[in-house]
Short mmCIF file of C-alpha atoms and ligand atoms in Angstrom, two decimals:
data_model
loop_
_atom_site.label_atom_id
_atom_site.label_comp_id
_atom_site.label_asym_id
_atom_site.label_seq_id
_atom_site.Cartn_x
_atom_site.Cartn_y
_atom_site.Cartn_z
CA MET S 1 8.06 -21.49 -34.75
CA LEU S 2 6.90 -23.89 -37.47
CA LEU S 3 7.69 -26.79 -35.20
CA LEU S 4 5.74 -25.18 -32.38
CA LEU S 5 2.73 -24.59 -34.62
CA SER S 6 2.73 -28.17 -35.86
CA LEU S 7 2.93 -29.49 -32.32
CA VAL S 8 -0.02 -27.33 -31.36
CA ALA S 9 -1.91 -28.63 -34.38
CA VAL S 10 -1.17 -32.24 -33.44
CA ALA S 11 -2.19 -31.63 -29.86
CA ALA S 12 -5.43 -30.04 -31.00
CA ALA S 13 -6.18 -32.92 -33.36
CA THR S 14 -5.64 -35.57 -30.69
CA PRO S 15 -6.90 -33.93 -27.52
CA MET S 16 -6.90 -37.13 -25.44
CA VAL S 17 -3.16 -37.62 -25.86
CA THR S 18 -0.88 -35.83 -23.44
CA PRO S 19 1.54 -33.85 -25.60
CA ALA S 20 5.16 -34.86 -25.38
CA PRO S 21 7.42 -32.34 -23.60
CA ASP S 22 8.13 -29.53 -26.00
CA PRO S 23 11.83 -28.60 -25.89
CA GLN S 24 11.12 -25.29 -27.55
CA ALA S 25 8.55 -24.34 -24.93
CA ALA S 26 11.02 -25.28 -22.20
CA GLN S 27 13.57 -23.02 -23.77
CA LYS S 28 11.02 -20.26 -23.99
CA ARG S 29 10.33 -20.60 -20.29
CA ALA S 30 13.99 -20.02 -19.54
CA THR S 31 14.41 -16.92 -21.70
CA THR S 32 15.84 -13.77 -20.16
CA CYS S 33 14.88 -10.61 -22.04
CA THR S 34 16.53 -7.27 -21.39
CA PHE S 35 14.79 -4.02 -22.29
CA SER S 36 16.27 -0.57 -21.98
CA GLY S 37 15.99 3.06 -22.97
CA SER S 38 13.04 4.89 -24.47
CA GLU S 39 11.80 1.85 -26.41
CA GLY S 40 12.12 -0.40 -23.37
CA ALA S 41 8.61 -0.01 -22.02
CA SER S 42 6.82 -0.71 -25.31
CA SER S 43 9.14 -3.60 -26.16
CA ALA S 44 8.72 -5.14 -22.73
CA SER S 45 4.93 -4.86 -22.95
CA ALA S 46 4.90 -6.37 -26.44
CA SER S 47 7.27 -9.24 -25.66
CA LYS S 48 6.44 -9.99 -22.03
CA LEU S 49 4.92 -13.41 -22.77
CA ASP S 50 8.11 -14.58 -24.48
CA CYS S 51 10.30 -14.04 -21.44
CA SER S 52 10.62 -15.94 -18.19
CA THR S 53 12.83 -13.14 -16.82
CA ILE S 54 12.27 -9.54 -17.82
CA VAL S 55 15.16 -7.20 -17.06
CA LEU S 56 14.26 -3.52 -17.23
CA SER S 57 17.59 -1.80 -17.55
CA SER S 58 17.45 2.01 -17.29
CA VAL S 59 14.10 2.16 -19.04
CA ALA S 60 12.74 5.61 -19.88
CA VAL S 61 8.97 5.18 -19.90
CA PRO S 62 7.39 7.77 -22.24
CA SER S 63 4.80 10.27 -20.99
CA GLY S 64 1.26 9.02 -20.55
CA VAL S 65 2.30 5.36 -20.89
CA THR S 66 2.06 2.55 -18.34
CA LEU S 67 4.99 0.20 -18.07
CA ASP S 68 2.52 -2.63 -18.67
CA LEU S 69 3.53 -5.93 -17.12
CA THR S 70 0.01 -7.20 -16.60
CA ASP S 71 -1.07 -10.78 -17.29
CA LEU S 72 2.47 -12.13 -17.19
CA ASN S 73 3.08 -15.83 -17.62
CA ASP S 74 3.01 -17.77 -14.36
CA GLY S 75 6.40 -17.72 -12.69
CA THR S 76 7.79 -14.66 -14.47
CA THR S 77 10.59 -12.69 -12.78
CA VAL S 78 10.87 -8.94 -13.34
CA ILE S 79 14.15 -7.22 -12.43
CA PHE S 80 14.61 -3.46 -12.37
CA ALA S 81 18.17 -2.27 -13.03
CA GLY S 82 19.55 1.25 -13.14
CA GLU S 83 17.25 4.27 -12.99
CA THR S 84 13.75 3.89 -14.38
CA THR S 85 12.28 7.24 -15.43
CA PHE S 86 8.83 8.39 -16.54
CA GLY S 87 7.78 11.14 -18.94
CA TYR S 88 5.54 13.94 -17.77
CA GLU S 89 1.82 14.00 -18.42
CA GLU S 90 -1.19 15.01 -16.39
CA TRP S 91 -3.01 11.70 -16.15
CA ASP S 92 -4.14 9.08 -13.62
CA GLY S 93 -1.46 6.53 -14.45
CA PRO S 94 -0.42 4.03 -13.28
CA LEU S 95 3.22 4.45 -14.17
CA VAL S 96 3.82 0.71 -13.61
CA SER S 97 1.35 -2.18 -13.51
CA VAL S 98 2.11 -5.83 -12.78
CA SER S 99 -0.28 -8.78 -12.54
CA GLY S 100 -0.06 -12.56 -12.67
CA THR S 101 0.61 -15.65 -10.57
CA ASP S 102 3.89 -16.68 -8.94
CA ILE S 103 5.45 -13.40 -10.05
CA LEU S 104 8.67 -12.06 -8.52
CA VAL S 105 9.37 -8.36 -8.95
CA THR S 106 12.79 -7.39 -7.69
CA ALA S 107 15.61 -4.93 -8.36
CA ASP S 108 19.35 -4.58 -8.30
CA ASP S 109 20.54 -2.99 -5.08
CA ASP S 110 21.38 0.35 -6.73
CA ALA S 111 18.29 0.46 -8.92
CA TYR S 112 15.51 2.96 -8.36
CA LEU S 113 12.26 4.09 -9.92
CA ASN S 114 12.37 7.87 -10.16
CA GLY S 115 8.91 9.42 -10.30
CA ASP S 116 10.40 12.92 -10.35
CA GLY S 117 7.19 13.95 -8.63
CA SER S 118 8.09 17.63 -8.36
CA ARG S 119 6.84 18.03 -11.93
CA TRP S 120 3.30 17.40 -10.58
CA TRP S 121 3.47 18.57 -6.99
CA ASP S 122 1.24 21.57 -6.41
CA GLY S 123 0.20 21.04 -2.80
CA GLU S 124 -3.18 19.61 -3.83
CA GLY S 125 -2.42 15.90 -4.14
CA SER S 126 -5.37 13.98 -5.55
CA ASN S 127 -7.86 16.65 -4.41
CA GLY S 128 -7.22 19.17 -7.15
CA GLY S 129 -4.71 20.91 -9.30
CA LYS S 130 -2.86 18.79 -11.80
CA THR S 131 -4.05 15.23 -12.43
CA LYS S 132 -1.29 13.02 -11.06
CA PRO S 133 -0.45 9.42 -11.90
CA THR S 134 -0.59 6.68 -9.28
CA PHE S 135 2.80 4.99 -9.27
CA PHE S 136 2.50 1.21 -9.03
CA TYR S 137 -0.53 -1.03 -9.51
CA ALA S 138 -0.06 -4.38 -7.77
CA HIS S 139 -3.50 -5.58 -8.83
CA SER S 140 -4.59 -9.19 -9.42
CA LEU S 141 -1.31 -10.61 -8.17
CA THR S 142 -1.51 -14.12 -6.75
CA SER S 143 1.18 -15.96 -4.76
CA SER S 144 3.66 -13.28 -5.71
CA THR S 145 6.49 -11.20 -4.24
CA ILE S 146 7.63 -7.63 -4.73
CA GLU S 147 10.99 -6.98 -3.08
CA ASN S 148 13.86 -4.54 -2.86
CA ILE S 149 12.12 -1.74 -4.76
CA TYR S 150 13.22 1.87 -4.18
CA ILE S 151 10.76 4.53 -5.25
CA LEU S 152 11.90 8.14 -5.37
CA ASN S 153 9.50 11.10 -5.41
CA SER S 154 6.12 9.70 -6.29
CA PRO S 155 3.69 12.21 -7.88
CA VAL S 156 0.84 10.98 -5.61
CA GLN S 157 -0.15 7.52 -4.20
CA VAL S 158 2.54 4.86 -4.55
CA PHE S 159 1.45 1.19 -4.27
CA SER S 160 -2.16 0.36 -5.06
CA ILE S 161 -2.78 -3.23 -3.93
CA ASP S 162 -6.11 -4.55 -5.12
CA ASP S 163 -7.56 -8.00 -5.76
CA ALA S 164 -4.30 -9.57 -4.57
CA SER S 165 -3.97 -12.85 -2.73
CA ASP S 166 -0.90 -14.21 -1.03
CA LEU S 167 1.23 -11.19 -1.91
CA THR S 168 4.47 -10.41 -0.07
CA LEU S 169 6.18 -7.03 -0.24
CA THR S 170 9.64 -7.03 1.31
CA ASP S 171 12.16 -4.21 1.75
CA ILE S 172 10.24 -1.54 -0.11
CA THR S 173 11.49 2.04 0.21
CA VAL S 174 9.51 5.12 -0.69
CA ASN S 175 11.58 8.28 -0.42
CA ASN S 176 9.37 11.32 -0.93
CA VAL S 177 11.29 13.55 1.45
CA ASP S 178 11.77 16.17 -1.29
CA GLY S 179 8.00 16.64 -1.31
CA ASP S 180 8.06 18.13 2.19
CA THR S 181 9.55 21.32 0.80
CA ASP S 182 6.80 23.96 0.90
CA ASP S 183 4.30 21.11 1.55
CA LEU S 184 4.14 20.51 -2.19
CA ALA S 185 3.59 16.73 -2.21
CA ALA S 186 0.31 15.36 -0.84
CA ASN S 187 -1.67 12.11 -0.80
CA THR S 188 1.50 10.13 -1.36
CA ASP S 189 0.17 7.02 0.44
CA GLY S 190 2.74 4.22 0.66
CA PHE S 191 0.44 1.19 0.41
CA ASP S 192 -3.29 1.42 -0.31
CA ILE S 193 -4.86 -2.01 0.16
CA ALA S 194 -8.32 -3.09 -0.96
CA SER S 195 -10.17 -6.35 -1.62
CA SER S 196 -7.07 -8.45 -0.99
CA THR S 197 -6.44 -11.55 1.09
CA GLY S 198 -3.05 -12.43 2.52
CA VAL S 199 -0.82 -9.38 2.12
CA THR S 200 2.47 -9.37 4.06
CA ILE S 201 4.60 -6.22 4.09
CA THR S 202 7.96 -6.56 5.82
CA GLY S 203 10.77 -4.06 6.28
CA ALA S 204 9.18 -1.11 4.52
CA ASN S 205 10.75 2.35 4.82
CA ILE S 206 8.20 4.96 3.88
CA TYR S 207 9.02 8.70 3.95
CA ASN S 208 5.94 10.42 2.60
CA GLN S 209 3.06 12.84 3.17
CA ASP S 210 0.00 10.63 3.71
CA ASP S 211 -0.85 7.18 5.07
CA CYS S 212 2.08 4.83 5.34
CA VAL S 213 -0.47 2.04 4.97
CA ALA S 214 -4.20 2.50 4.38
CA ILE S 215 -6.48 -0.53 4.33
CA ASN S 216 -9.93 0.10 2.85
CA SER S 217 -10.87 -3.57 2.76
CA GLY S 218 -9.23 -6.97 2.87
CA GLU S 219 -8.31 -9.85 5.16
CA ASN S 220 -5.20 -11.44 6.67
CA ILE S 221 -2.90 -8.47 6.31
CA TYR S 222 0.41 -8.34 8.19
CA PHE S 223 2.78 -5.37 8.36
CA SER S 224 6.01 -5.68 10.36
CA GLY S 225 9.46 -4.20 10.76
CA GLY S 226 8.41 -0.96 9.10
CA VAL S 227 9.55 2.63 9.53
CA CYS S 228 7.06 5.31 8.54
CA SER S 229 8.08 8.96 8.60
CA GLY S 230 6.43 12.29 7.86
CA GLY S 231 3.05 10.90 6.86
CA HIS S 232 -0.25 9.88 8.38
CA GLY S 233 0.74 6.61 10.07
CA LEU S 234 -0.73 3.11 10.05
CA SER S 235 -4.35 3.44 9.00
CA ILE S 236 -7.38 1.32 8.58
CA GLY S 237 -9.86 3.12 6.41
CA SER S 238 -11.55 4.92 5.47
CA VAL S 239 -14.03 2.04 5.60
CA GLY S 240 -17.53 2.39 4.13
CA GLY S 241 -19.23 3.41 0.94
CA ARG S 242 -17.27 1.17 -1.40
CA ASP S 243 -18.08 -2.21 -2.99
CA ASP S 244 -16.09 -3.99 -0.28
CA ASN S 245 -16.38 -2.66 3.26
CA THR S 246 -14.91 -5.47 5.34
CA VAL S 247 -11.51 -5.30 7.01
CA LYS S 248 -10.64 -8.44 8.97
CA ASN S 249 -7.57 -9.88 10.66
CA VAL S 250 -4.96 -7.17 10.31
CA THR S 251 -1.73 -7.02 12.35
CA PHE S 252 0.75 -4.17 12.54
CA TYR S 253 3.79 -5.41 14.42
CA ASN S 254 7.16 -4.07 15.56
CA SER S 255 7.15 -0.80 13.65
CA GLU S 256 8.23 2.77 14.21
CA ILE S 257 6.31 5.92 13.28
CA LEU S 258 8.23 9.18 13.15
CA ALA S 259 7.02 12.79 12.90
CA SER S 260 3.64 11.83 11.51
CA GLN S 261 0.18 13.35 11.79
CA GLN S 262 -0.83 10.33 13.89
CA ALA S 263 0.59 6.87 14.46
CA ILE S 264 -2.50 4.67 14.72
CA ARG S 265 -5.76 5.45 13.02
CA ILE S 266 -9.05 3.74 12.24
CA LYS S 267 -11.56 5.82 10.33
CA THR S 268 -15.00 4.64 9.30
CA ILE S 269 -17.26 6.76 7.17
CA TYR S 270 -20.19 8.62 8.66
CA GLY S 271 -23.52 7.00 7.79
CA ASP S 272 -22.09 3.99 5.93
CA THR S 273 -22.03 0.27 6.74
CA GLY S 274 -19.25 -2.29 6.99
CA SER S 275 -17.09 -4.08 9.51
CA VAL S 276 -13.61 -3.79 10.99
CA SER S 277 -12.61 -6.77 13.13
CA GLU S 278 -9.62 -8.68 14.53
CA ILE S 279 -7.25 -5.73 14.38
CA THR S 280 -3.95 -5.82 16.30
CA TYR S 281 -1.26 -3.19 16.71
CA GLN S 282 1.61 -4.64 18.74
CA GLU S 283 5.04 -3.26 19.65
CA ILE S 284 4.53 0.05 17.90
CA THR S 285 6.63 3.05 18.91
CA PHE S 286 6.17 6.60 17.76
CA THR S 287 7.59 10.06 18.34
CA ASP S 288 6.42 13.62 17.74
CA CYS S 289 2.98 13.04 16.29
CA THR S 290 1.61 16.43 15.27
CA ASP S 291 -2.17 15.86 15.63
CA TYR S 292 -2.91 12.63 17.52
CA GLY S 293 -1.11 9.59 18.83
CA ILE S 294 -4.07 7.28 18.38
CA ILE S 295 -7.31 8.29 16.68
CA ILE S 296 -10.38 6.12 16.14
CA GLU S 297 -13.33 7.83 14.46
CA GLN S 298 -16.70 6.59 13.26
CA ASN S 299 -17.70 9.90 11.72
CA TYR S 300 -15.15 10.31 8.96
CA ASP S 301 -15.29 12.69 7.12
CA ASP S 302 -18.22 14.52 8.77
CA THR S 303 -16.57 15.16 12.09
CA ASP S 304 -19.16 17.78 13.05
CA GLU S 305 -21.76 15.00 13.12
CA GLU S 306 -22.26 12.41 15.85
CA PRO S 307 -20.43 9.17 14.96
CA THR S 308 -22.65 6.47 13.47
CA ASP S 309 -22.82 2.75 14.27
CA GLY S 310 -22.96 1.25 10.75
CA VAL S 311 -19.32 0.22 10.49
CA THR S 312 -18.49 -1.76 13.63
CA ILE S 313 -15.00 -1.99 15.14
CA SER S 314 -14.56 -5.18 17.15
CA ASP S 315 -11.75 -7.35 18.53
CA PHE S 316 -9.35 -4.42 18.48
CA VAL S 317 -6.09 -5.13 20.32
CA LEU S 318 -3.39 -2.61 21.20
CA ASP S 319 -0.43 -4.17 22.97
CA ASN S 320 2.81 -2.49 23.93
CA ILE S 321 2.26 0.86 22.26
CA GLN S 322 4.71 3.57 23.37
CA GLY S 323 4.70 7.04 21.90
CA THR S 324 4.97 10.77 22.20
CA VAL S 325 2.99 13.55 20.59
CA GLU S 326 3.74 17.26 20.31
CA SER S 327 2.49 19.42 23.19
CA ASP S 328 -0.49 20.81 21.26
CA ALA S 329 -1.49 17.41 19.88
CA VAL S 330 -4.07 15.06 21.41
CA GLU S 331 -2.70 11.83 22.80
CA ILE S 332 -5.72 9.60 22.20
CA TYR S 333 -9.07 10.41 20.61
CA ILE S 334 -11.97 8.00 20.23
CA ALA S 335 -15.34 8.79 18.68
CA CYS S 336 -17.47 5.66 18.46
CA GLY S 337 -21.10 5.29 17.53
CA ASP S 338 -23.57 4.01 20.08
CA GLY S 339 -22.54 0.39 20.79
CA SER S 340 -20.53 -0.05 17.59
CA CYS S 341 -17.10 -0.44 19.25
CA THR S 342 -16.86 -3.74 21.11
CA ASP S 343 -14.29 -6.15 22.53
CA TRP S 344 -11.31 -3.83 22.60
CA THR S 345 -8.29 -5.01 24.59
CA TRP S 346 -5.61 -2.43 25.23
CA THR S 347 -2.54 -3.34 27.28
CA ASP S 348 0.67 -1.40 27.88
CA VAL S 349 -0.53 1.62 25.94
CA ASP S 350 1.48 4.68 26.91
CA VAL S 351 1.08 7.94 24.98
CA THR S 352 2.62 11.09 26.45
CA GLY S 353 3.55 14.70 25.73
CA GLY S 354 0.25 16.19 24.61
CA GLU S 355 -3.31 16.92 25.64
CA VAL S 356 -5.74 14.40 27.07
CA SER S 357 -9.05 14.54 25.24
CA ASP S 358 -12.16 15.18 27.33
CA ASP S 359 -14.66 14.62 24.54
CA CYS S 360 -14.20 10.99 23.60
CA LEU S 361 -17.53 9.41 22.70
CA ASN S 362 -19.12 6.01 23.41
CA LEU S 363 -15.98 4.41 24.77
CA PRO S 364 -16.04 0.63 24.76
CA SER S 365 -15.86 -1.10 28.09
CA GLY S 366 -12.46 -0.88 29.79
CA ILE S 367 -11.01 1.76 27.44
CA THR S 368 -10.16 5.36 28.32
CA CYS S 369 -8.65 8.27 26.39
CA ASP S 370 -6.11 8.76 29.19
CA GLU S 371 -3.72 5.82 28.79
C1 LIG V 1 -4.73 -13.88 10.08
O1 LIG V 1 -3.78 -13.41 9.15
C2 LIG V 1 -2.54 -14.05 9.26
C3 LIG V 1 -1.63 -13.35 8.25
O2 LIG V 1 -1.41 -12.08 8.70
C4 LIG V 1 -2.65 -15.52 9.00
O3 LIG V 1 -1.42 -16.13 9.18
C5 LIG V 1 -3.67 -16.10 9.94
O4 LIG V 1 -3.89 -17.45 9.61
C6 LIG V 1 -4.97 -15.35 9.84
N1 LIG V 1 -5.89 -15.85 10.84
C7 LIG V 1 -7.08 -16.33 10.53
C8 LIG V 1 -7.93 -16.77 11.67
O5 LIG V 1 -7.47 -16.42 9.36
#
């Protein structure tokens, strides 16, 4: 430490001279730190800048505390091992937060993060009842990867992705199946994405009770090889009324939606402004949707009102979409504002099993609700 301080002092005194390589700093960069048990979260947060690899081995995060891995050194690796648990408190969370540049967050194959959400589940999600913590903030992550993470029983929303650029999420599992019992879990969105550029999500398995993916804003977002079950499908929106109301260049590719409220959804908020453009859903299959196969609405969440034209939806491609809905569900519903849905190209769209809507509004040229 003394040596390090003196080197810093020399460097500061002679700012024009490039400091010689510091062997101690190199060693520091290669340090693996392992944290575990009930002190693990506070020790990891306190020491995170001294470690190039942070191993979180069966950490028991205390109630009301975030496992704080924000502002990590560039290039830090975080590895979850064993079961990570979280104490109970009624609060907003997050339970885990990671930020930095060139960060890798990964896990041993048998590791899992156990939210034990049943302690909070009351059927009201984020709309009432107990205040529930969001699980995982992936905010302000640049050129980073989150992979091989298994989340069990989230209290409410799982991944909040905000202000990220060039972020890859690979092989993420969210298993909230237990929350289906008595409809107790709600608003357990898999990935909520906002104000981010370049987010790639591959091979996700999401078993939940709300959107598998929901994009409020952001650009260059790619979701492929996913399975989404029990929730609200692949959603854009709701768009409008926030600081950032632009969604651009989003692709959902080669994914399967099972037993969900709907498979494909774009919702823009009644009376607000913004833009949704360059949206592609390709090679999407779905079965047994309970409400809609495909739903596009420009009057969320005032569906008694006529849709408004302030948030446009343009360059919207559906290609090779095959799905079934339950017999009392609507196959396709579209409610556009006057002239605010343009340049839609739908090919090989085949939705069967339910009712054909006869009150679609302001359909763009070439599109019908009877595909
Ligand atoms: C659209 O996003 C993809 C990533 O999903 C990216 O590879 C591509 O370059 C983007 N296209 C444009 C025109 O920015």
